[in-house]
mmCIF file of C-alpha atoms in Angstrom:
data_model
loop_
_atom_site.group_PDB
_atom_site.id
_atom_site.type_symbol
_atom_site.label_atom_id
_atom_site.label_comp_id
_atom_site.label_asym_id
_atom_site.label_seq_id
_atom_site.Cartn_x
_atom_site.Cartn_y
_atom_site.Cartn_z
ATOM 1 C CA MET A 1 -29.885 -35.769 23.714
ATOM 2 C CA TRP A 2 -27.673 -34.931 26.682
ATOM 3 C CA LYS A 3 -29.022 -34.090 30.113
ATOM 4 C CA THR A 4 -27.249 -31.612 32.391
ATOM 5 C CA ARG A 5 -28.458 -28.899 34.709
ATOM 6 C CA ILE A 6 -27.805 -26.315 31.968
ATOM 7 C CA THR A 7 -29.748 -28.175 29.273
ATOM 8 C CA GLU A 8 -32.643 -28.363 31.714
ATOM 9 C CA LEU A 9 -32.333 -24.739 32.851
ATOM 10 C CA LEU A 10 -32.199 -23.299 29.344
ATOM 11 C CA GLY A 11 -34.178 -25.952 27.485
ATOM 12 C CA ILE A 12 -31.469 -26.823 24.951
ATOM 13 C CA LYS A 13 -30.317 -30.142 23.530
ATOM 14 C CA TYR A 14 -26.569 -29.789 24.101
ATOM 15 C CA PRO A 15 -24.838 -27.740 26.847
ATOM 16 C CA ILE A 16 -22.606 -25.949 24.362
ATOM 17 C CA ILE A 17 -22.736 -22.156 24.341
ATOM 18 C CA LEU A 18 -21.245 -19.841 21.743
ATOM 19 C CA GLY A 19 -19.561 -17.074 23.733
ATOM 20 C CA ALA A 20 -20.122 -13.384 23.118
ATOM 21 C CA MET A 21 -17.248 -11.955 21.064
ATOM 22 C CA ALA A 22 -17.078 -8.231 20.314
ATOM 23 C CA TYR A 23 -17.905 -7.321 16.694
ATOM 24 C CA ILE A 24 -18.360 -11.051 15.976
ATOM 25 C CA SER A 25 -21.266 -12.702 17.817
ATOM 26 C CA GLU A 26 -24.208 -11.376 15.818
ATOM 27 C CA SER A 27 -27.487 -12.895 14.683
ATOM 28 C CA GLN A 28 -26.338 -15.201 11.881
ATOM 29 C CA LEU A 29 -23.664 -16.890 13.979
ATOM 30 C CA VAL A 30 -25.935 -17.213 17.021
ATOM 31 C CA ALA A 31 -28.798 -18.605 14.956
ATOM 32 C CA SER A 32 -26.508 -21.181 13.348
ATOM 33 C CA ILE A 33 -25.631 -22.836 16.676
ATOM 34 C CA CYS A 34 -29.219 -22.641 17.894
ATOM 35 C CA HIS A 35 -30.238 -24.671 14.846
ATOM 36 C CA GLU A 36 -27.765 -27.387 15.902
ATOM 37 C CA GLY A 37 -29.054 -27.831 19.443
ATOM 38 C CA GLY A 38 -26.654 -25.538 21.292
ATOM 39 C CA THR A 39 -27.163 -21.886 22.056
ATOM 40 C CA GLY A 40 -25.384 -18.626 21.398
ATOM 41 C CA VAL A 41 -24.913 -15.232 22.985
ATOM 42 C CA ILE A 42 -25.233 -11.967 21.076
ATOM 43 C CA ALA A 43 -22.355 -9.647 21.976
ATOM 44 C CA SER A 44 -22.988 -6.119 23.160
ATOM 45 C CA GLY A 45 -19.310 -5.130 23.010
ATOM 46 C CA GLY A 46 -18.737 -3.251 19.774
ATOM 47 C CA PHE A 47 -22.448 -3.023 18.952
ATOM 48 C CA SER A 48 -24.936 -0.231 19.553
ATOM 49 C CA VAL A 49 -28.221 -0.775 21.367
ATOM 50 C CA ASP A 50 -30.049 -0.577 18.034
ATOM 51 C CA GLU A 51 -27.758 -3.210 16.526
ATOM 52 C CA VAL A 52 -28.272 -5.571 19.456
ATOM 53 C CA GLN A 53 -32.031 -5.115 19.170
ATOM 54 C CA ARG A 54 -31.878 -5.864 15.447
ATOM 55 C CA TYR A 55 -29.846 -9.017 16.106
ATOM 56 C CA ILE A 56 -32.390 -10.185 18.691
ATOM 57 C CA HIS A 57 -35.191 -9.800 16.157
ATOM 58 C CA GLU A 58 -33.160 -11.498 13.426
ATOM 59 C CA VAL A 59 -32.399 -14.541 15.598
ATOM 60 C CA ARG A 60 -36.105 -14.894 16.310
ATOM 61 C CA ASP A 61 -36.896 -14.516 12.613
ATOM 62 C CA MET A 62 -34.395 -17.266 11.729
ATOM 63 C CA CYS A 63 -35.099 -19.655 14.631
ATOM 64 C CA GLY A 64 -38.645 -18.886 15.728
ATOM 65 C CA LYS A 65 -40.035 -16.829 18.573
ATOM 66 C CA GLN A 66 -39.290 -19.600 21.090
ATOM 67 C CA ALA A 67 -35.586 -19.706 20.217
ATOM 68 C CA VAL A 68 -33.250 -20.031 23.197
ATOM 69 C CA PHE A 69 -30.363 -17.574 22.984
ATOM 70 C CA GLY A 70 -28.696 -14.968 25.132
ATOM 71 C CA VAL A 71 -27.299 -11.453 25.117
ATOM 72 C CA ASN A 72 -24.087 -10.458 26.847
ATOM 73 C CA LEU A 73 -24.066 -7.534 29.257
ATOM 74 C CA MET A 74 -20.511 -6.201 29.450
ATOM 75 C CA LEU A 75 -20.236 -4.117 32.589
ATOM 76 C CA GLN A 76 -17.325 -2.041 31.275
ATOM 77 C CA SER A 77 -19.407 -0.790 28.340
ATOM 78 C CA PRO A 78 -20.778 2.756 28.577
ATOM 79 C CA ASN A 79 -24.148 1.578 27.218
ATOM 80 C CA LYS A 80 -24.536 -1.327 29.690
ATOM 81 C CA ASP A 81 -27.659 0.078 31.357
ATOM 82 C CA ASP A 82 -29.330 0.690 28.019
ATOM 83 C CA ILE A 83 -28.516 -2.889 26.996
ATOM 84 C CA ALA A 84 -29.901 -4.150 30.308
ATOM 85 C CA GLN A 85 -33.152 -2.288 29.688
ATOM 86 C CA LEU A 86 -33.311 -3.604 26.128
ATOM 87 C CA VAL A 87 -32.979 -7.260 27.131
ATOM 88 C CA CYS A 88 -35.670 -6.800 29.762
ATOM 89 C CA ASP A 89 -37.987 -5.188 27.226
ATOM 90 C CA GLU A 90 -37.262 -7.909 24.662
ATOM 91 C CA LYS A 91 -37.438 -10.685 27.286
ATOM 92 C CA VAL A 92 -34.539 -12.642 25.868
ATOM 93 C CA PRO A 93 -34.214 -16.114 27.449
ATOM 94 C CA PHE A 94 -30.937 -15.477 29.265
ATOM 95 C CA VAL A 95 -28.195 -12.922 29.782
ATOM 96 C CA THR A 96 -24.506 -13.457 30.500
ATOM 97 C CA ILE A 97 -22.972 -10.734 32.643
ATOM 98 C CA GLY A 98 -19.237 -10.137 32.673
ATOM 99 C CA ALA A 99 -16.362 -7.708 33.244
ATOM 100 C CA GLY A 100 -17.529 -6.847 36.746
ATOM 101 C CA ASN A 101 -19.853 -7.771 39.608
ATOM 102 C CA ALA A 102 -23.185 -8.948 38.195
ATOM 103 C CA SER A 103 -25.042 -8.791 41.525
ATOM 104 C CA SER A 104 -27.078 -5.612 40.993
ATOM 105 C CA TYR A 105 -28.419 -6.812 37.627
ATOM 106 C CA ILE A 106 -29.690 -10.241 38.694
ATOM 107 C CA ASN A 107 -32.966 -9.232 40.352
ATOM 108 C CA PRO A 108 -34.123 -6.882 37.540
ATOM 109 C CA LEU A 109 -33.460 -9.662 35.022
ATOM 110 C CA HIS A 110 -35.426 -12.153 37.106
ATOM 111 C CA GLN A 111 -38.313 -9.710 37.363
ATOM 112 C CA ALA A 112 -38.402 -9.684 33.561
ATOM 113 C CA GLY A 113 -38.393 -13.502 33.488
ATOM 114 C CA ILE A 114 -34.787 -13.751 32.256
ATOM 115 C CA HIS A 115 -32.132 -16.202 33.465
ATOM 116 C CA ALA A 116 -28.988 -14.476 34.766
ATOM 117 C CA LEU A 117 -25.634 -16.187 34.134
ATOM 118 C CA ALA A 118 -22.699 -14.408 35.776
ATOM 119 C CA ILE A 119 -19.149 -14.657 34.430
ATOM 120 C CA VAL A 120 -16.786 -14.957 37.408
ATOM 121 C CA PRO A 121 -12.985 -15.235 37.794
ATOM 122 C CA THR A 122 -12.832 -16.240 41.490
ATOM 123 C CA VAL A 123 -14.575 -18.323 44.153
ATOM 124 C CA LYS A 124 -15.412 -15.202 46.171
ATOM 125 C CA LEU A 125 -17.322 -13.548 43.336
ATOM 126 C CA ALA A 126 -18.963 -16.860 42.406
ATOM 127 C CA GLU A 127 -20.305 -17.244 45.943
ATOM 128 C CA ARG A 128 -21.457 -13.622 45.997
ATOM 129 C CA VAL A 129 -23.515 -13.866 42.808
ATOM 130 C CA GLN A 130 -24.943 -17.193 43.978
ATOM 131 C CA GLU A 131 -26.153 -15.459 47.143
ATOM 132 C CA ARG A 132 -27.720 -12.732 44.986
ATOM 133 C CA GLY A 133 -29.664 -15.342 43.018
ATOM 134 C CA ALA A 134 -27.652 -16.016 39.841
ATOM 135 C CA ASP A 135 -29.048 -19.003 37.943
ATOM 136 C CA ALA A 136 -25.573 -20.219 36.942
ATOM 137 C CA VAL A 137 -22.010 -19.008 36.683
ATOM 138 C CA ILE A 138 -19.522 -19.125 33.834
ATOM 139 C CA ILE A 139 -15.932 -19.643 34.949
ATOM 140 C CA GLU A 140 -13.459 -18.462 32.325
ATOM 141 C CA GLY A 141 -9.826 -19.480 32.571
ATOM 142 C CA MET A 142 -6.856 -17.477 31.414
ATOM 143 C CA GLU A 143 -6.639 -19.797 28.390
ATOM 144 C CA ALA A 144 -9.573 -17.917 26.850
ATOM 145 C CA GLY A 145 -9.271 -15.350 24.106
ATOM 146 C CA GLY A 146 -10.070 -11.723 24.848
ATOM 147 C CA HIS A 147 -10.376 -10.349 28.376
ATOM 148 C CA ASP A 148 -9.607 -12.922 31.050
ATOM 149 C CA GLY A 149 -8.252 -13.376 34.542
ATOM 150 C CA LYS A 150 -5.138 -14.925 36.021
ATOM 151 C CA LEU A 151 -6.336 -18.428 36.935
ATOM 152 C CA THR A 152 -6.373 -21.420 34.621
ATOM 153 C CA LEU A 153 -9.632 -23.183 33.858
ATOM 154 C CA MET A 154 -8.428 -26.326 35.663
ATOM 155 C CA ALA A 155 -7.750 -24.302 38.819
ATOM 156 C CA LEU A 156 -11.136 -22.585 38.537
ATOM 157 C CA MET A 157 -12.957 -25.901 38.150
ATOM 158 C CA GLU A 158 -11.067 -27.308 41.143
ATOM 159 C CA ASN A 159 -11.860 -24.254 43.270
ATOM 160 C CA VAL A 160 -15.302 -23.089 42.169
ATOM 161 C CA ILE A 161 -17.359 -26.182 41.328
ATOM 162 C CA PRO A 162 -17.229 -27.751 44.828
ATOM 163 C CA SER A 163 -18.032 -24.362 46.373
ATOM 164 C CA LEU A 164 -21.353 -23.757 44.600
ATOM 165 C CA GLU A 165 -24.815 -25.241 44.492
ATOM 166 C CA ILE A 166 -25.845 -23.580 41.225
ATOM 167 C CA PRO A 167 -24.697 -24.918 37.821
ATOM 168 C CA VAL A 168 -21.234 -24.038 36.539
ATOM 169 C CA ILE A 169 -20.349 -23.501 32.873
ATOM 170 C CA SER A 170 -16.660 -23.788 31.995
ATOM 171 C CA ALA A 171 -14.841 -21.690 29.401
ATOM 172 C CA GLY A 172 -11.305 -21.025 28.248
ATOM 173 C CA GLY A 173 -9.197 -23.082 25.871
ATOM 174 C CA ILE A 174 -11.933 -25.594 25.001
ATOM 175 C CA SER A 175 -11.828 -26.300 21.286
ATOM 176 C CA ASP A 176 -12.842 -29.954 20.863
ATOM 177 C CA GLY A 177 -14.900 -32.738 22.385
ATOM 178 C CA ARG A 178 -12.075 -33.881 24.645
ATOM 179 C CA GLY A 179 -12.173 -30.506 26.371
ATOM 180 C CA ILE A 180 -15.957 -30.656 26.685
ATOM 181 C CA ALA A 181 -15.773 -34.163 28.155
ATOM 182 C CA ALA A 182 -13.093 -33.118 30.639
ATOM 183 C CA ALA A 183 -15.209 -30.182 31.827
ATOM 184 C CA LEU A 184 -18.282 -32.404 32.254
ATOM 185 C CA ILE A 185 -16.310 -35.024 34.169
ATOM 186 C CA MET A 186 -14.972 -32.291 36.460
ATOM 187 C CA GLY A 187 -18.559 -31.366 37.338
ATOM 188 C CA SER A 188 -19.367 -28.614 34.863
ATOM 189 C CA SER A 189 -22.931 -28.479 33.605
ATOM 190 C CA GLY A 190 -21.887 -27.057 30.245
ATOM 191 C CA VAL A 191 -19.181 -25.247 28.323
ATOM 192 C CA GLN A 192 -18.786 -21.927 26.574
ATOM 193 C CA ILE A 193 -16.649 -21.859 23.428
ATOM 194 C CA GLY A 194 -15.460 -18.902 21.364
ATOM 195 C CA THR A 195 -12.363 -19.384 19.227
ATOM 196 C CA ARG A 196 -13.422 -22.653 17.554
ATOM 197 C CA PHE A 197 -16.591 -21.010 16.276
ATOM 198 C CA LEU A 198 -14.623 -18.216 14.606
ATOM 199 C CA LEU A 199 -13.969 -20.731 11.834
ATOM 200 C CA ALA A 200 -17.663 -21.351 11.206
ATOM 201 C CA GLU A 201 -18.778 -20.445 7.687
ATOM 202 C CA GLU A 202 -21.588 -18.463 9.296
ATOM 203 C CA CYS A 203 -19.125 -16.293 11.214
ATOM 204 C CA GLN A 204 -18.791 -12.894 9.525
ATOM 205 C CA THR A 205 -15.215 -12.278 10.730
ATOM 206 C CA HIS A 206 -12.749 -11.194 8.026
ATOM 207 C CA ILE A 207 -11.100 -14.055 6.126
ATOM 208 C CA ASN A 208 -7.648 -12.772 7.110
ATOM 209 C CA TYR A 209 -8.578 -13.266 10.769
ATOM 210 C CA LYS A 210 -9.716 -16.828 10.094
ATOM 211 C CA ASN A 211 -6.575 -17.643 8.132
ATOM 212 C CA ALA A 212 -4.411 -16.248 10.940
ATOM 213 C CA LEU A 213 -6.053 -18.753 13.296
ATOM 214 C CA ILE A 214 -5.593 -21.638 10.874
ATOM 215 C CA HIS A 215 -1.888 -20.895 10.450
ATOM 216 C CA ALA A 216 -1.198 -20.261 14.161
ATOM 217 C CA ASN A 217 0.832 -22.746 16.170
ATOM 218 C CA ASP A 218 0.695 -23.613 19.861
ATOM 219 C CA LYS A 219 3.176 -20.877 20.830
ATOM 220 C CA ASP A 220 1.410 -18.017 19.023
ATOM 221 C CA SER A 221 -0.871 -17.060 21.915
ATOM 222 C CA VAL A 222 0.185 -14.056 24.005
ATOM 223 C CA VAL A 223 -1.278 -11.994 26.865
ATOM 224 C CA THR A 224 -1.115 -8.203 27.009
ATOM 225 C CA GLY A 225 -1.910 -6.105 30.054
ATOM 226 C CA PHE A 226 -1.041 -8.839 32.556
ATOM 227 C CA SER A 227 1.055 -6.479 34.700
ATOM 228 C CA LYS A 228 -1.808 -3.972 34.808
ATOM 229 C CA ASN A 229 -4.543 -6.468 35.810
ATOM 230 C CA ASP A 230 -6.076 -5.856 32.381
ATOM 231 C CA SER A 231 -5.211 -9.147 30.701
ATOM 232 C CA VAL A 232 -6.252 -9.768 27.102
ATOM 233 C CA ARG A 233 -5.237 -12.817 25.065
ATOM 234 C CA GLY A 234 -4.723 -12.983 21.307
ATOM 235 C CA LEU A 235 -2.279 -13.943 18.594
ATOM 236 C CA ARG A 236 1.268 -12.617 18.624
ATOM 237 C CA ASN A 237 1.747 -9.944 15.918
ATOM 238 C CA ALA A 238 3.128 -6.458 15.317
ATOM 239 C CA PHE A 239 0.481 -4.883 17.560
ATOM 240 C CA THR A 240 1.127 -7.156 20.550
ATOM 241 C CA LYS A 241 4.888 -6.628 20.166
ATOM 242 C CA LYS A 242 4.386 -2.865 20.298
ATOM 243 C CA TYR A 243 1.987 -3.124 23.243
ATOM 244 C CA LEU A 244 4.198 -5.446 25.296
ATOM 245 C CA GLU A 245 7.230 -3.257 24.747
ATOM 246 C CA ALA A 246 5.269 -0.235 26.005
ATOM 247 C CA GLU A 247 3.753 -2.205 28.904
ATOM 248 C CA TYR A 248 7.086 -3.394 30.256
ATOM 249 C CA ASP A 249 8.769 -0.046 29.592
ATOM 250 C CA GLY A 250 6.399 1.436 32.172
ATOM 251 C CA ALA A 251 3.538 2.889 30.115
ATOM 252 C CA SER A 252 0.458 3.814 32.148
ATOM 253 C CA ILE A 253 -2.814 1.905 31.814
ATOM 254 C CA GLU A 254 -4.308 4.970 30.103
ATOM 255 C CA GLU A 255 -1.495 5.003 27.536
ATOM 256 C CA LEU A 256 -1.894 1.290 26.920
ATOM 257 C CA ARG A 257 -5.635 1.542 26.461
ATOM 258 C CA ALA A 258 -5.121 4.365 23.980
ATOM 259 C CA LEU A 259 -2.643 2.165 22.129
ATOM 260 C CA SER A 260 -5.114 -0.720 21.906
ATOM 261 C CA HIS A 261 -8.202 1.374 21.138
ATOM 262 C CA GLY A 262 -9.914 0.158 17.965
ATOM 263 C CA THR A 263 -7.525 -2.738 17.371
ATOM 264 C CA THR A 264 -10.160 -5.481 17.744
ATOM 265 C CA LYS A 265 -12.343 -3.856 15.102
ATOM 266 C CA LYS A 266 -9.294 -3.386 12.887
ATOM 267 C CA ALA A 267 -8.663 -7.144 12.901
ATOM 268 C CA VAL A 268 -12.255 -8.402 12.799
ATOM 269 C CA ILE A 269 -13.744 -5.959 10.288
ATOM 270 C CA GLU A 270 -10.787 -4.628 8.285
ATOM 271 C CA GLY A 271 -8.723 -7.822 8.293
ATOM 272 C CA ASP A 272 -5.516 -6.140 9.465
ATOM 273 C CA VAL A 273 -4.058 -9.077 11.391
ATOM 274 C CA GLN A 274 -0.716 -7.392 12.042
ATOM 275 C CA ASN A 275 -1.815 -4.047 13.472
ATOM 276 C CA GLY A 276 -5.165 -5.243 14.806
ATOM 277 C CA TYR A 277 -5.750 -7.498 17.803
ATOM 278 C CA VAL A 278 -6.569 -11.068 16.731
ATOM 279 C CA LEU A 279 -8.270 -12.225 19.920
ATOM 280 C CA ALA A 280 -8.007 -15.992 20.364
ATOM 281 C CA GLY A 281 -7.620 -18.630 23.048
ATOM 282 C CA MET A 282 -4.638 -20.878 23.713
ATOM 283 C CA SER A 283 -5.946 -24.048 22.035
ATOM 284 C CA LEU A 284 -4.923 -23.315 18.468
ATOM 285 C CA THR A 285 -3.669 -26.518 16.868
ATOM 286 C CA ASN A 286 -7.186 -27.943 16.398
ATOM 287 C CA LEU A 287 -8.175 -24.978 14.236
ATOM 288 C CA LYS A 288 -7.565 -26.532 10.840
ATOM 289 C CA LYS A 289 -10.270 -25.326 8.480
ATOM 290 C CA ILE A 290 -13.389 -23.248 7.922
ATOM 291 C CA GLN A 291 -16.505 -25.389 8.286
ATOM 292 C CA PRO A 292 -20.289 -25.016 8.454
ATOM 293 C CA MET A 293 -21.591 -24.745 12.016
ATOM 294 C CA LYS A 294 -23.484 -27.995 11.508
ATOM 295 C CA GLU A 295 -20.200 -29.813 10.836
ATOM 296 C CA ILE A 296 -18.398 -28.211 13.777
ATOM 297 C CA MET A 297 -21.180 -29.123 16.187
ATOM 298 C CA SER A 298 -21.377 -32.687 14.844
ATOM 299 C CA GLU A 299 -17.643 -33.106 15.458
ATOM 300 C CA LEU A 300 -17.839 -31.637 18.967
ATOM 301 C CA ILE A 301 -20.745 -33.881 19.924
ATOM 302 C CA ALA A 302 -19.196 -37.059 18.475
ATOM 303 C CA GLU A 303 -15.798 -36.348 20.079
ATOM 304 C CA THR A 304 -17.395 -35.695 23.456
ATOM 305 C CA GLU A 305 -19.457 -38.871 23.398
ATOM 306 C CA TYR A 306 -16.473 -40.958 22.271
ATOM 307 C CA THR A 307 -14.233 -39.501 24.983
ATOM 308 C CA LEU A 308 -16.804 -40.076 27.723
ATOM 309 C CA GLU A 309 -17.373 -43.662 26.603
ATOM 310 C CA LYS A 310 -13.647 -44.312 26.456
ATOM 311 C CA ALA A 311 -13.132 -42.829 29.915
ATOM 312 C CA SER A 312 -15.527 -45.334 31.466
ATOM 313 C CA SER A 313 -13.240 -48.197 30.394
ATOM 314 C CA LEU A 314 -10.437 -46.908 32.636
ATOM 315 C CA LEU A 315 -12.150 -48.360 35.700
ATOM 316 C CA LYS A 316 -12.517 -52.109 35.903
#
């Protein structure tokens, strides 16, 4: 059993969190990592309030009423306030809050007895949510799949961790135990991982999506929307080619959002990995095969422990 400030805060065995991925992070996937000593976050992006409520109940049915798991509150979603009310009513153990300033949601969550974890892209926002009472922050580097910022995870760890008193969880481009060990050595209290868990047998993502990840190489990651401060990372394909051509030909943000509307669902649900958006992080070469969550977690834990033990031998 590992001991970090996040394992103690949340009451989990390992400080490994399955990130919330739109249309992907539902009850079966979240429950599978909870069974292995980590924890997962139910996505609200792509799901209705009723679906999120059903997933909350299903996780508790599969893992017990005392299961530790979270729900993501995406501040760009039109149903964000309804989701916020739902998690308070359901008293989920913790909530991750992203795509905006989490400050106004922290106190209502605390009043409901819920830990508030804010996703932040800068030191300034990290300090602000700490002042407002956030229990921890998640720093997500531009290496991450999906929506991200413009700073690398290394730069964020260098800048944010020394500036805060509350625990920091690191995310973005972490796909194996070496990445987990590096984050812990840098002072992180835990990590959040998304792309690696897409290859879990328990993940309901279309098989075409999974195969696209397995066959991707280290140069297949691309960012769209960078020039519009609306960065999203995924695999290079026909859709990203079309988007990037429009972006750098001067299309407006409204035109670009119309172009990308529905493309995540097209890839995840329909399996169209050319015209849909295959969201994925930069660390792709470790994604070799589909495995049970139990096997993935065992590998992550063993790799982390081996790397940390090996690192200690560097100092004599």
